[in-house]
C-alpha positions as CSV (number, residue, x, y, z in Angstrom):
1,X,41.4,34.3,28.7
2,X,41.7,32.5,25.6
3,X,45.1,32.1,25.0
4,X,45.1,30.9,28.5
5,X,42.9,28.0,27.7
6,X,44.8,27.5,24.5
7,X,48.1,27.6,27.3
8,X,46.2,24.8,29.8
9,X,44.9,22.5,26.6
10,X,48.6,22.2,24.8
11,X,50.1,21.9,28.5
12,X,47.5,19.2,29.0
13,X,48.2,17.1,25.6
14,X,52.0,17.2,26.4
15,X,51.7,16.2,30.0
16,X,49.2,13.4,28.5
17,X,51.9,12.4,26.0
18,X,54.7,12.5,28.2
19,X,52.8,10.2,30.5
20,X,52.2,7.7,27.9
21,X,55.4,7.6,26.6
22,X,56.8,6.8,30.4
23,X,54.0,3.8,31.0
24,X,55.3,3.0,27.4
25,X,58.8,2.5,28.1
26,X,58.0,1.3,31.7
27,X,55.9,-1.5,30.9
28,X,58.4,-2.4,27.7
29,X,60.7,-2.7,30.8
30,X,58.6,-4.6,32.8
31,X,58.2,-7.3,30.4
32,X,61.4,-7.2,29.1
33,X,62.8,-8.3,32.9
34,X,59.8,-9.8,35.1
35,X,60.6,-13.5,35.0
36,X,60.5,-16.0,37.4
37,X,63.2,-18.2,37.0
38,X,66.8,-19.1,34.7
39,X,66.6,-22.3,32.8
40,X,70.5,-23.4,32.0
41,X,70.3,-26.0,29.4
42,X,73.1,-28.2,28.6
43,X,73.3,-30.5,25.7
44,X,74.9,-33.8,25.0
45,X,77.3,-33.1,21.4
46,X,76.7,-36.9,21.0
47,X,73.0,-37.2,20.8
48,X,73.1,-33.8,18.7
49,X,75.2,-35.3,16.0
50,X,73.7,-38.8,16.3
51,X,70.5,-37.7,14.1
52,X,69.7,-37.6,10.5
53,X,70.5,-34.1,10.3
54,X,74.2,-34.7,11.9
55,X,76.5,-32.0,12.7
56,X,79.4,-29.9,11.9
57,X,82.0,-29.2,14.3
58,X,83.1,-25.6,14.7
59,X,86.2,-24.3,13.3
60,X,88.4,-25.0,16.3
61,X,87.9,-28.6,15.7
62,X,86.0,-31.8,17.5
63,X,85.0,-30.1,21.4
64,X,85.3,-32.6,23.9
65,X,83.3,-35.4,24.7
66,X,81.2,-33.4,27.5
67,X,77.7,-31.5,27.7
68,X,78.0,-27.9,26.1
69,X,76.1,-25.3,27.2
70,X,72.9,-24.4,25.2
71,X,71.6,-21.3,26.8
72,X,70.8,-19.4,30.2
73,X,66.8,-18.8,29.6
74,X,64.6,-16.2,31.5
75,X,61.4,-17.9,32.5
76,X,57.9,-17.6,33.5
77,X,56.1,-19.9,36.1
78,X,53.7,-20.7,34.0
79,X,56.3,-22.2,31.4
80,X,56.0,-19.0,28.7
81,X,59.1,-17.1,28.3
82,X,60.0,-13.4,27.2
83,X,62.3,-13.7,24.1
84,X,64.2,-10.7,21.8
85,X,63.2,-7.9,25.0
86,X,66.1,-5.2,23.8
87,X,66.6,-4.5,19.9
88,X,68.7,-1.8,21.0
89,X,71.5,-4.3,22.8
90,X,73.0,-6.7,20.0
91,X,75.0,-9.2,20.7
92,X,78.9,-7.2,20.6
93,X,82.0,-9.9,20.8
94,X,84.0,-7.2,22.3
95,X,82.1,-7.4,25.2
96,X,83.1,-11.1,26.0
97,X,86.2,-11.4,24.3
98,X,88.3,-12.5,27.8
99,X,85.8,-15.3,27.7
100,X,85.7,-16.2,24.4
101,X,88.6,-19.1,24.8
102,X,86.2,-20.7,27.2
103,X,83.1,-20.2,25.4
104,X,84.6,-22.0,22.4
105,X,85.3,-25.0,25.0
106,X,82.4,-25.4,27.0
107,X,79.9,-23.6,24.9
108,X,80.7,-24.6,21.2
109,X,78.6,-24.4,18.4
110,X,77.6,-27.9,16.1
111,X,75.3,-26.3,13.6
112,X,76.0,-26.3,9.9
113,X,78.0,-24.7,8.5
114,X,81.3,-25.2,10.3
115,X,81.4,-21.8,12.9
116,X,83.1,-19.8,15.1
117,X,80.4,-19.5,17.9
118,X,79.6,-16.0,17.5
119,X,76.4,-16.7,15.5
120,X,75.3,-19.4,18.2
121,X,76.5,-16.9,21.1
122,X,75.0,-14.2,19.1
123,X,71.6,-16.1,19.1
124,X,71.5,-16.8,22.3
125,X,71.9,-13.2,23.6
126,X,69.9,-11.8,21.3
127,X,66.8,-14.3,22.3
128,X,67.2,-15.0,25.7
129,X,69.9,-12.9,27.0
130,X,68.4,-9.5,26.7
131,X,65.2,-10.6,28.9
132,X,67.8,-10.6,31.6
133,X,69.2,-7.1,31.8
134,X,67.3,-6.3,34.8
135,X,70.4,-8.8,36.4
136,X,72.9,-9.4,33.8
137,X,74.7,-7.5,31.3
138,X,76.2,-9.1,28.6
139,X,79.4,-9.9,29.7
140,X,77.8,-11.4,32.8
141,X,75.3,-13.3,30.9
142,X,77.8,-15.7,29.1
143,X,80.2,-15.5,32.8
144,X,77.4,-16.8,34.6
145,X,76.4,-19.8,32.3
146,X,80.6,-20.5,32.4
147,X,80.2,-20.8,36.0
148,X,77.2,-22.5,36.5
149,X,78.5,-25.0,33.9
150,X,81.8,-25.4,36.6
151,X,79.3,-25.6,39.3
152,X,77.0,-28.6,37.4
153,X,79.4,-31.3,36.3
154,X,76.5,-33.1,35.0
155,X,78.8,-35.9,33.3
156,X,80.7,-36.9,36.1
157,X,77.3,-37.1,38.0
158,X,75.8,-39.7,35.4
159,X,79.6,-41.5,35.4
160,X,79.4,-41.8,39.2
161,X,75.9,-43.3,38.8
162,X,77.5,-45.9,36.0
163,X,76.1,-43.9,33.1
164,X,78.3,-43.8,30.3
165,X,78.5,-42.2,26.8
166,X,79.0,-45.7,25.7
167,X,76.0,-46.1,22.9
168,X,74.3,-48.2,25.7
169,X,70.1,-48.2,27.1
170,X,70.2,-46.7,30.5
171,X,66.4,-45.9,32.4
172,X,65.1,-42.5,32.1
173,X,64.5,-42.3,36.0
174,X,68.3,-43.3,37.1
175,X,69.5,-40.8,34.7
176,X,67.2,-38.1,36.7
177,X,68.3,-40.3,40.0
178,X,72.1,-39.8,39.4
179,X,71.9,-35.9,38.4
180,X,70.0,-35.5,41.5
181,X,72.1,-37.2,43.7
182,X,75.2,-35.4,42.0
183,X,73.7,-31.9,41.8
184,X,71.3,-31.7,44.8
185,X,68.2,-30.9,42.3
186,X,65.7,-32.9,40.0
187,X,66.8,-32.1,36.1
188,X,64.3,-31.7,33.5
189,X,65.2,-34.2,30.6
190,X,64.9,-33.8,27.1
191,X,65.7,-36.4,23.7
192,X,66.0,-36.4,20.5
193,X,66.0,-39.6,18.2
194,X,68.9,-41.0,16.5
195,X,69.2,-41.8,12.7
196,X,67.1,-45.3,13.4
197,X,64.7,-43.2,15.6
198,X,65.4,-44.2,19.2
199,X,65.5,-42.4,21.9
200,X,68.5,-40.7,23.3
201,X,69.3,-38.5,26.1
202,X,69.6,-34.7,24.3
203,X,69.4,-31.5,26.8
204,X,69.2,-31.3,30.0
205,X,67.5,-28.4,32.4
206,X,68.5,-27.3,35.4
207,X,67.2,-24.2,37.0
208,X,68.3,-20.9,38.4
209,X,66.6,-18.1,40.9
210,X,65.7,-14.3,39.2
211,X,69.0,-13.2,40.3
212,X,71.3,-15.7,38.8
213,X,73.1,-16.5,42.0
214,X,71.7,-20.0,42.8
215,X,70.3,-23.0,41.9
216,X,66.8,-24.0,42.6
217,X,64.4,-26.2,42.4
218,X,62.4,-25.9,39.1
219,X,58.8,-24.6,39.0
220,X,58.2,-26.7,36.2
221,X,60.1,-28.8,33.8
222,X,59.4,-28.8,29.9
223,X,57.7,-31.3,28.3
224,X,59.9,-34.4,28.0
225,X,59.1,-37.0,24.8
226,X,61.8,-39.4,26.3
227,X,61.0,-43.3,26.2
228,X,61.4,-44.8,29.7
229,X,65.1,-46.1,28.3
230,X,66.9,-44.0,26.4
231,X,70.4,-43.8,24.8
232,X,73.5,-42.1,25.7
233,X,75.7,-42.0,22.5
234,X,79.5,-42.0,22.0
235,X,81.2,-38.8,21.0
């Protein structure tokens, strides 16, 4: 009888840590892909140079004159975010390498030093990307924010409005007014100051359902520390 009670008490402690180890690794899961919502963030190279930090442009040379992507970033309701969910999924170039031609167009790197992309890209998967396994793997993390860039021309929106890049004051509310009007949805704007600390449009948010497939209507926008004009610089 006693080695049968020994039997049921180490039978016991395994089935106990075996069940802890599965509520481990399912809630790791849980909150590594229970979000709410995609922001996609695009910034303007313009405002991003125009500050007292400047900028350095990536090894390919000068990107256009258009708003790069800055990220595709899982979101709560309640504005928190999950960030760096999977340790065990680093960013790999390998994975994206048929899109790296584009990435270096539309999603180009202006930190210093000079770079490639891949730290930026890098970054950006490792923070933000990996909350979104549950939907995207990695290769369709980056082709998604490609798309979604295609799908949002945000500056022909403002240039149909009559908001140019042209170092000029144009009103917080018909910068909002024209993306609206050119995208079907209300952005959520952020600035930045330049070097003589004015205001000037910097990143803007647009948002995305749980799946990735379509645009919606934000839950909530970030906080915005935009004057009620604000600049849109040359690049």
């Amino acid at each position: 009888m006693q080695k049968i009670i020994i039997s049921q008490t180490a039978m016991k402690t395994h089935v106990t840590i075996f069940c802890a180890l599965v509520l481990a690794i399912l809630g790791s899961i849980s909150a590594a892909q229970n979000f709410d919502f995609f922001y996609f963030v695009q910034q303007w190279p313009g405002s991003y140079c125009d500050t007292k930090q400047s900028c350095c442009y990536p090894t390919t040379g000068k990107p256009e004159a258009d708003f790069g992507i800055h990220g595709l970033w899982p979101n709560y309701n309640d504005g928190s975010y999950p960030s760096n969910c999977d340790p065990d999924s680093p960013f790999d170039s390998s994975k994206v390498a048929d899109l790296r031609t584009k990435m270096q167009s539309e999603w180009p790197t202006l930190a210093c030093p000079s770079g490639t992309g891949l730290k930026f890209w890098g970054h950006e998967w490792d923070k933000h990307g990996t909350c979104s396994e549950s939907v995207l793997d990695q290769h369709g993390y980056f082709a998604t924010a490609l798309d979604l860039k295609d799908q949002l021309n945000l500056l022909k929106a403002l240039k149909t409005a009559g908001i140019e890049p042209d170092d000029g004051l144009y009103s917080l509310s018909s910068v909002k007014e024209a993306i609206r009007a050119g995208t079907g949805y209300a952005p959520g704007i952020e600035c930045n100051v330049d070097e003589s600390g004015n205001s000037q449009l910097y990143q803007i948010y647009m948002c995305v359902d749980s799946s990735a497939t379509s645009l919606i209507q934000c839950p909530l926008f970030p906080r915005s520390r935009c004057s009620q004009q604000v600049g849109f610089p040359k690049f």
